[in-house]
PDB file of C-alpha atoms in Angstrom:
ATOM      1  CA  MET A   1     -79.556 -97.582  33.808  1.00 89.00           C
ATOM      2  CA  LYS A   2     -76.418 -97.377  32.075  1.00 92.00           C
ATOM      3  CA  HIS A   3     -74.642-100.527  30.580  1.00 96.00           C
ATOM      4  CA  ILE A   4     -70.897-100.822  30.734  1.00 96.00           C
ATOM      5  CA  LEU A   5     -69.194-103.507  28.562  1.00 97.00           C
ATOM      6  CA  ILE A   6     -65.714-104.637  29.778  1.00 97.00           C
ATOM      7  CA  LEU A   7     -63.603-106.580  27.197  1.00 97.00           C
ATOM      8  CA  GLU A   8     -60.622-108.149  28.720  1.00 94.00           C
ATOM      9  CA  ASP A   9     -59.033-111.669  28.050  1.00 93.00           C
ATOM     10  CA  GLU A  10     -57.238-111.839  31.518  1.00 92.00           C
ATOM     11  CA  THR A  11     -59.731-113.139  34.195  1.00 94.00           C
ATOM     12  CA  CYS A  12     -58.015-111.527  37.072  1.00 94.00           C
ATOM     13  CA  THR A  13     -57.926-108.093  35.254  1.00 93.00           C
ATOM     14  CA  LEU A  14     -61.571-108.515  34.111  1.00 95.00           C
ATOM     15  CA  GLU A  15     -62.818-109.290  37.739  1.00 96.00           C
ATOM     16  CA  TYR A  16     -60.787-106.550  39.062  1.00 95.00           C
ATOM     17  CA  LEU A  17     -62.227-103.937  36.473  1.00 95.00           C
ATOM     18  CA  THR A  18     -65.569-105.129  37.319  1.00 96.00           C
ATOM     19  CA  GLU A  19     -64.966-104.513  41.029  1.00 95.00           C
ATOM     20  CA  ILE A  20     -63.604-100.994  40.199  1.00 94.00           C
ATOM     21  CA  VAL A  21     -66.622-100.166  38.047  1.00 95.00           C
ATOM     22  CA  ARG A  22     -69.189-101.455  40.938  1.00 94.00           C
ATOM     23  CA  GLU A  23     -67.260 -99.201  43.516  1.00 94.00           C
ATOM     24  CA  VAL A  24     -68.119 -96.232  41.137  1.00 93.00           C
ATOM     25  CA  SER A  25     -71.833 -97.019  40.703  1.00 90.00           C
ATOM     26  CA  ARG A  26     -74.055-100.018  41.520  1.00 89.00           C
ATOM     27  CA  ASP A  27     -76.568 -98.641  39.386  1.00 91.00           C
ATOM     28  CA  VAL A  28     -75.156-100.063  36.213  1.00 94.00           C
ATOM     29  CA  VAL A  29     -75.501-103.233  34.128  1.00 96.00           C
ATOM     30  CA  ILE A  30     -71.788-104.620  33.621  1.00 96.00           C
ATOM     31  CA  HIS A  31     -71.237-106.923  30.590  1.00 97.00           C
ATOM     32  CA  ALA A  32     -67.969-108.362  31.639  1.00 97.00           C
ATOM     33  CA  VAL A  33     -66.640-110.567  28.520  1.00 97.00           C
ATOM     34  CA  ASN A  34     -63.301-112.219  27.625  1.00 95.00           C
ATOM     35  CA  ASN A  35     -63.773-112.574  23.980  1.00 94.00           C
ATOM     36  CA  VAL A  36     -64.765-110.528  20.943  1.00 94.00           C
ATOM     37  CA  LYS A  37     -67.787-112.782  20.053  1.00 95.00           C
ATOM     38  CA  ASP A  38     -69.582-111.876  23.255  1.00 96.00           C
ATOM     39  CA  ALA A  39     -68.436-108.292  23.139  1.00 96.00           C
ATOM     40  CA  TYR A  40     -70.508-108.144  19.893  1.00 95.00           C
ATOM     41  CA  TYR A  41     -73.337-109.778  21.030  1.00 96.00           C
ATOM     42  CA  TYR A  42     -73.855-107.387  24.050  1.00 96.00           C
ATOM     43  CA  ALA A  43     -73.054-104.390  21.804  1.00 95.00           C
ATOM     44  CA  MET A  44     -76.014-105.320  19.488  1.00 94.00           C
ATOM     45  CA  GLU A  45     -78.542-106.580  22.220  1.00 94.00           C
ATOM     46  CA  SER A  46     -78.056-103.646  24.524  1.00 92.00           C
ATOM     47  CA  THR A  47     -77.089 -99.993  24.230  1.00 93.00           C
ATOM     48  CA  ILE A  48     -73.641 -99.713  25.697  1.00 95.00           C
ATOM     49  CA  ASP A  49     -72.838 -96.382  27.470  1.00 94.00           C
ATOM     50  CA  LEU A  50     -69.038 -97.112  28.102  1.00 95.00           C
ATOM     51  CA  PHE A  51     -66.685 -99.488  26.492  1.00 96.00           C
ATOM     52  CA  MET A  52     -63.749-100.590  28.517  1.00 95.00           C
ATOM     53  CA  VAL A  53     -61.433-102.630  26.036  1.00 94.00           C
ATOM     54  CA  ASP A  54     -58.129-104.419  26.278  1.00 90.00           C
ATOM     55  CA  ILE A  55     -55.989-103.829  23.040  1.00 86.00           C
ATOM     56  CA  VAL A  56     -54.505-107.373  23.110  1.00 84.00           C
ATOM     57  CA  LEU A  57     -57.040-109.960  23.411  1.00 85.00           C
ATOM     58  CA  ASP A  58     -54.985-113.036  22.503  1.00 81.00           C
ATOM     59  CA  THR A  59     -51.614-112.949  23.834  1.00 75.00           C
ATOM     60  CA  LYS A  60     -50.554-116.153  22.110  1.00 81.00           C
ATOM     61  CA  LYS A  61     -50.910-114.460  18.775  1.00 81.00           C
ATOM     62  CA  PRO A  62     -47.919-112.342  17.945  1.00 77.00           C
ATOM     63  CA  GLY A  63     -48.845-108.664  17.078  1.00 73.00           C
ATOM     64  CA  ASP A  64     -52.314-109.186  18.259  1.00 75.00           C
ATOM     65  CA  CYS A  65     -54.403-106.016  18.473  1.00 79.00           C
ATOM     66  CA  SER A  66     -57.914-107.475  18.245  1.00 84.00           C
ATOM     67  CA  GLY A  67     -59.249-104.905  20.975  1.00 87.00           C
ATOM     68  CA  LEU A  68     -58.433-102.155  18.450  1.00 86.00           C
ATOM     69  CA  SER A  69     -60.133-103.914  15.618  1.00 88.00           C
ATOM     70  CA  TYR A  70     -63.264-104.480  17.822  1.00 92.00           C
ATOM     71  CA  VAL A  71     -63.264-100.627  18.696  1.00 92.00           C
ATOM     72  CA  GLU A  72     -62.987 -99.673  15.137  1.00 89.00           C
ATOM     73  CA  GLN A  73     -65.923-101.918  14.143  1.00 91.00           C
ATOM     74  CA  ILE A  74     -68.018-100.510  16.926  1.00 92.00           C
ATOM     75  CA  ARG A  75     -67.263 -97.051  15.865  1.00 89.00           C
ATOM     76  CA  SER A  76     -68.691 -97.977  12.464  1.00 90.00           C
ATOM     77  CA  ILE A  77     -72.198 -98.350  14.088  1.00 91.00           C
ATOM     78  CA  ASP A  78     -74.217 -95.235  14.252  1.00 88.00           C
ATOM     79  CA  LYS A  79     -75.147 -95.597  17.833  1.00 91.00           C
ATOM     80  CA  TYR A  80     -71.505 -96.027  19.023  1.00 91.00           C
ATOM     81  CA  VAL A  81     -69.804 -93.258  16.863  1.00 87.00           C
ATOM     82  CA  VAL A  82     -69.362 -91.159  19.966  1.00 86.00           C
ATOM     83  CA  THR A  83     -69.848 -93.648  22.880  1.00 91.00           C
ATOM     84  CA  PRO A  84     -66.937 -93.339  25.503  1.00 91.00           C
ATOM     85  CA  VAL A  85     -64.136 -95.868  25.169  1.00 92.00           C
ATOM     86  CA  ILE A  86     -61.582 -96.319  27.757  1.00 90.00           C
ATOM     87  CA  MET A  87     -58.504 -98.639  26.195  1.00 87.00           C
ATOM     88  CA  ILE A  88     -56.731-100.900  28.673  1.00 86.00           C
ATOM     89  CA  THR A  89     -53.220-102.156  27.860  1.00 77.00           C
ATOM     90  CA  ALA A  90     -49.854-103.019  28.716  1.00 73.00           C
ATOM     91  CA  LEU A  91     -48.551-101.671  25.446  1.00 66.00           C
ATOM     92  CA  GLU A  92     -46.438 -98.487  25.176  1.00 59.00           C
ATOM     93  CA  ASP A  93     -47.296 -95.725  22.772  1.00 60.00           C
ATOM     94  CA  ALA A  94     -50.822 -97.108  21.521  1.00 60.00           C
ATOM     95  CA  ASP A  95     -52.394 -94.020  22.891  1.00 61.00           C
ATOM     96  CA  LYS A  96     -51.947 -92.250  19.447  1.00 60.00           C
ATOM     97  CA  ILE A  97     -53.786 -94.499  17.405  1.00 60.00           C
ATOM     98  CA  CYS A  98     -56.380 -94.932  20.204  1.00 62.00           C
ATOM     99  CA  TYR A  99     -56.996 -91.179  20.369  1.00 63.00           C
ATOM    100  CA  GLU A 100     -56.610 -90.091  16.634  1.00 62.00           C
ATOM    101  CA  LYS A 101     -58.381 -93.150  14.887  1.00 62.00           C
ATOM    102  CA  LEU A 102     -60.627 -94.569  17.403  1.00 64.00           C
ATOM    103  CA  HIS A 103     -61.563 -91.422  19.215  1.00 67.00           C
ATOM    104  CA  CYS A 104     -61.357 -93.038  22.751  1.00 76.00           C
ATOM    105  CA  TYR A 105     -62.087 -91.197  25.756  1.00 72.00           C
ATOM    106  CA  SER A 106     -59.111 -92.108  27.809  1.00 75.00           C
ATOM    107  CA  PHE A 107     -56.173 -94.526  27.732  1.00 71.00           C
ATOM    108  CA  VAL A 108     -54.903 -96.630  30.828  1.00 80.00           C
ATOM    109  CA  GLU A 109     -51.502 -98.518  30.732  1.00 78.00           C
ATOM    110  CA  LYS A 110     -51.307-101.640  32.983  1.00 84.00           C
ATOM    111  CA  PRO A 111     -50.628-102.002  35.715  1.00 83.00           C
ATOM    112  CA  PHE A 112     -53.276 -99.102  36.277  1.00 82.00           C
ATOM    113  CA  ASP A 113     -54.144 -97.008  39.081  1.00 86.00           C
ATOM    114  CA  LYS A 114     -57.544 -97.895  40.689  1.00 90.00           C
ATOM    115  CA  LYS A 115     -58.486 -94.395  41.504  1.00 91.00           C
ATOM    116  CA  THR A 116     -57.539 -93.389  38.033  1.00 89.00           C
ATOM    117  CA  VAL A 117     -59.708 -95.785  36.232  1.00 89.00           C
ATOM    118  CA  GLN A 118     -62.617 -94.758  38.886  1.00 90.00           C
ATOM    119  CA  ARG A 119     -62.266 -91.380  37.826  1.00 87.00           C
ATOM    120  CA  TYR A 120     -62.476 -92.041  34.160  1.00 86.00           C
ATOM    121  CA  VAL A 121     -65.701 -94.418  34.759  1.00 88.00           C
ATOM    122  CA  ARG A 122     -67.220 -91.706  36.835  1.00 86.00           C
ATOM    123  CA  ASN A 123     -66.678 -89.073  34.194  1.00 84.00           C
ATOM    124  CA  CYS A 124     -68.020 -91.233  31.397  1.00 83.00           C
ATOM    125  CA  LEU A 125     -71.205 -92.233  33.235  1.00 83.00           C
ATOM    126  CA  ARG A 126     -71.936 -88.520  33.682  1.00 80.00           C
ATOM    127  CA  ALA A 127     -72.810 -88.562  30.002  1.00 70.00           C
ATOM    128  CA  PRO A 128     -76.596 -87.859  29.543  1.00 66.00           C
ATOM    129  CA  GLU A 129     -78.815 -90.837  28.428  1.00 66.00           C
ATOM    130  CA  ARG A 130     -78.857 -91.205  24.613  1.00 61.00           C
ATOM    131  CA  SER A 131     -82.219 -91.781  22.904  1.00 55.00           C
ATOM    132  CA  SER A 132     -82.531 -92.211  19.130  1.00 55.00           C
ATOM    133  CA  PRO A 133     -84.253 -89.017  17.890  1.00 52.00           C
ATOM    134  CA  PRO A 134     -87.303 -89.420  15.689  1.00 54.00           C
ATOM    135  CA  LYS A 135     -86.435 -89.124  12.177  1.00 64.00           C
ATOM    136  CA  ASP A 136     -88.028 -85.901  10.655  1.00 68.00           C
ATOM    137  CA  LEU A 137     -89.838 -86.178   7.241  1.00 67.00           C
ATOM    138  CA  PHE A 138     -89.245 -83.434   4.434  1.00 67.00           C
ATOM    139  CA  PHE A 139     -91.530 -82.695   1.871  1.00 62.00           C
ATOM    140  CA  ARG A 140     -91.849 -80.006  -0.883  1.00 67.00           C
ATOM    141  CA  LYS A 141     -95.032 -78.088  -1.386  1.00 69.00           C
ATOM    142  CA  ASP A 142     -95.124 -75.168  -3.818  1.00 72.00           C
ATOM    143  CA  GLY A 143     -91.256 -74.746  -3.960  1.00 64.00           C
ATOM    144  CA  ILE A 144     -90.951 -74.642  -0.127  1.00 67.00           C
ATOM    145  CA  ILE A 145     -89.501 -77.515   1.852  1.00 66.00           C
ATOM    146  CA  HIS A 146     -91.455 -78.452   4.943  1.00 65.00           C
ATOM    147  CA  MET A 147     -90.458 -80.479   8.151  1.00 71.00           C
ATOM    148  CA  VAL A 148     -92.941 -82.656   9.672  1.00 74.00           C
ATOM    149  CA  ARG A 149     -92.340 -84.709  12.681  1.00 73.00           C
ATOM    150  CA  PRO A 150     -93.695 -88.476  12.392  1.00 72.00           C
ATOM    151  CA  GLU A 151     -95.513 -88.590  15.557  1.00 72.00           C
ATOM    152  CA  THR A 152     -97.714 -85.460  14.375  1.00 76.00           C
ATOM    153  CA  ILE A 153     -99.077 -87.425  11.271  1.00 75.00           C
ATOM    154  CA  VAL A 154    -102.692 -88.559  11.532  1.00 73.00           C
ATOM    155  CA  TYR A 155    -103.416 -89.323   8.015  1.00 68.00           C
ATOM    156  CA  VAL A 156    -101.514 -89.303   4.644  1.00 68.00           C
ATOM    157  CA  GLU A 157    -103.349 -89.119   1.293  1.00 63.00           C
TER     158      GLU A 157
END
């Protein structure tokens, strides 16, 4: 089952995005949160397959871009380097930094079109399940480097 994290400070928009995702697939776990602290918690406790993040999470704070900071931090975690991110915002011209620096999948400006968001979610959910590959072990014997899969090791002396 895939996990989707929606980070949006406006309750109405958060509920609407949750509804849009549910219409795309009922076979997902949605973590709908309105603050960065909870978003970090779910990102660490689960493996998120799609992030939907609002850029401005504190409208009372001038120049706030805490959603961008959140995605930047998430990208520094190995398991989220290539996880799809859909940025949601009312800002103009924020797409360049979202695409180039944060490598987000898509960018949706508010007010957004429901069908467009659904299409993006559907495309992101098509990505294959990720599992962490086993770490291969390497050793040198007689000048030759050998690779061994850990699950094949029975005994080491």
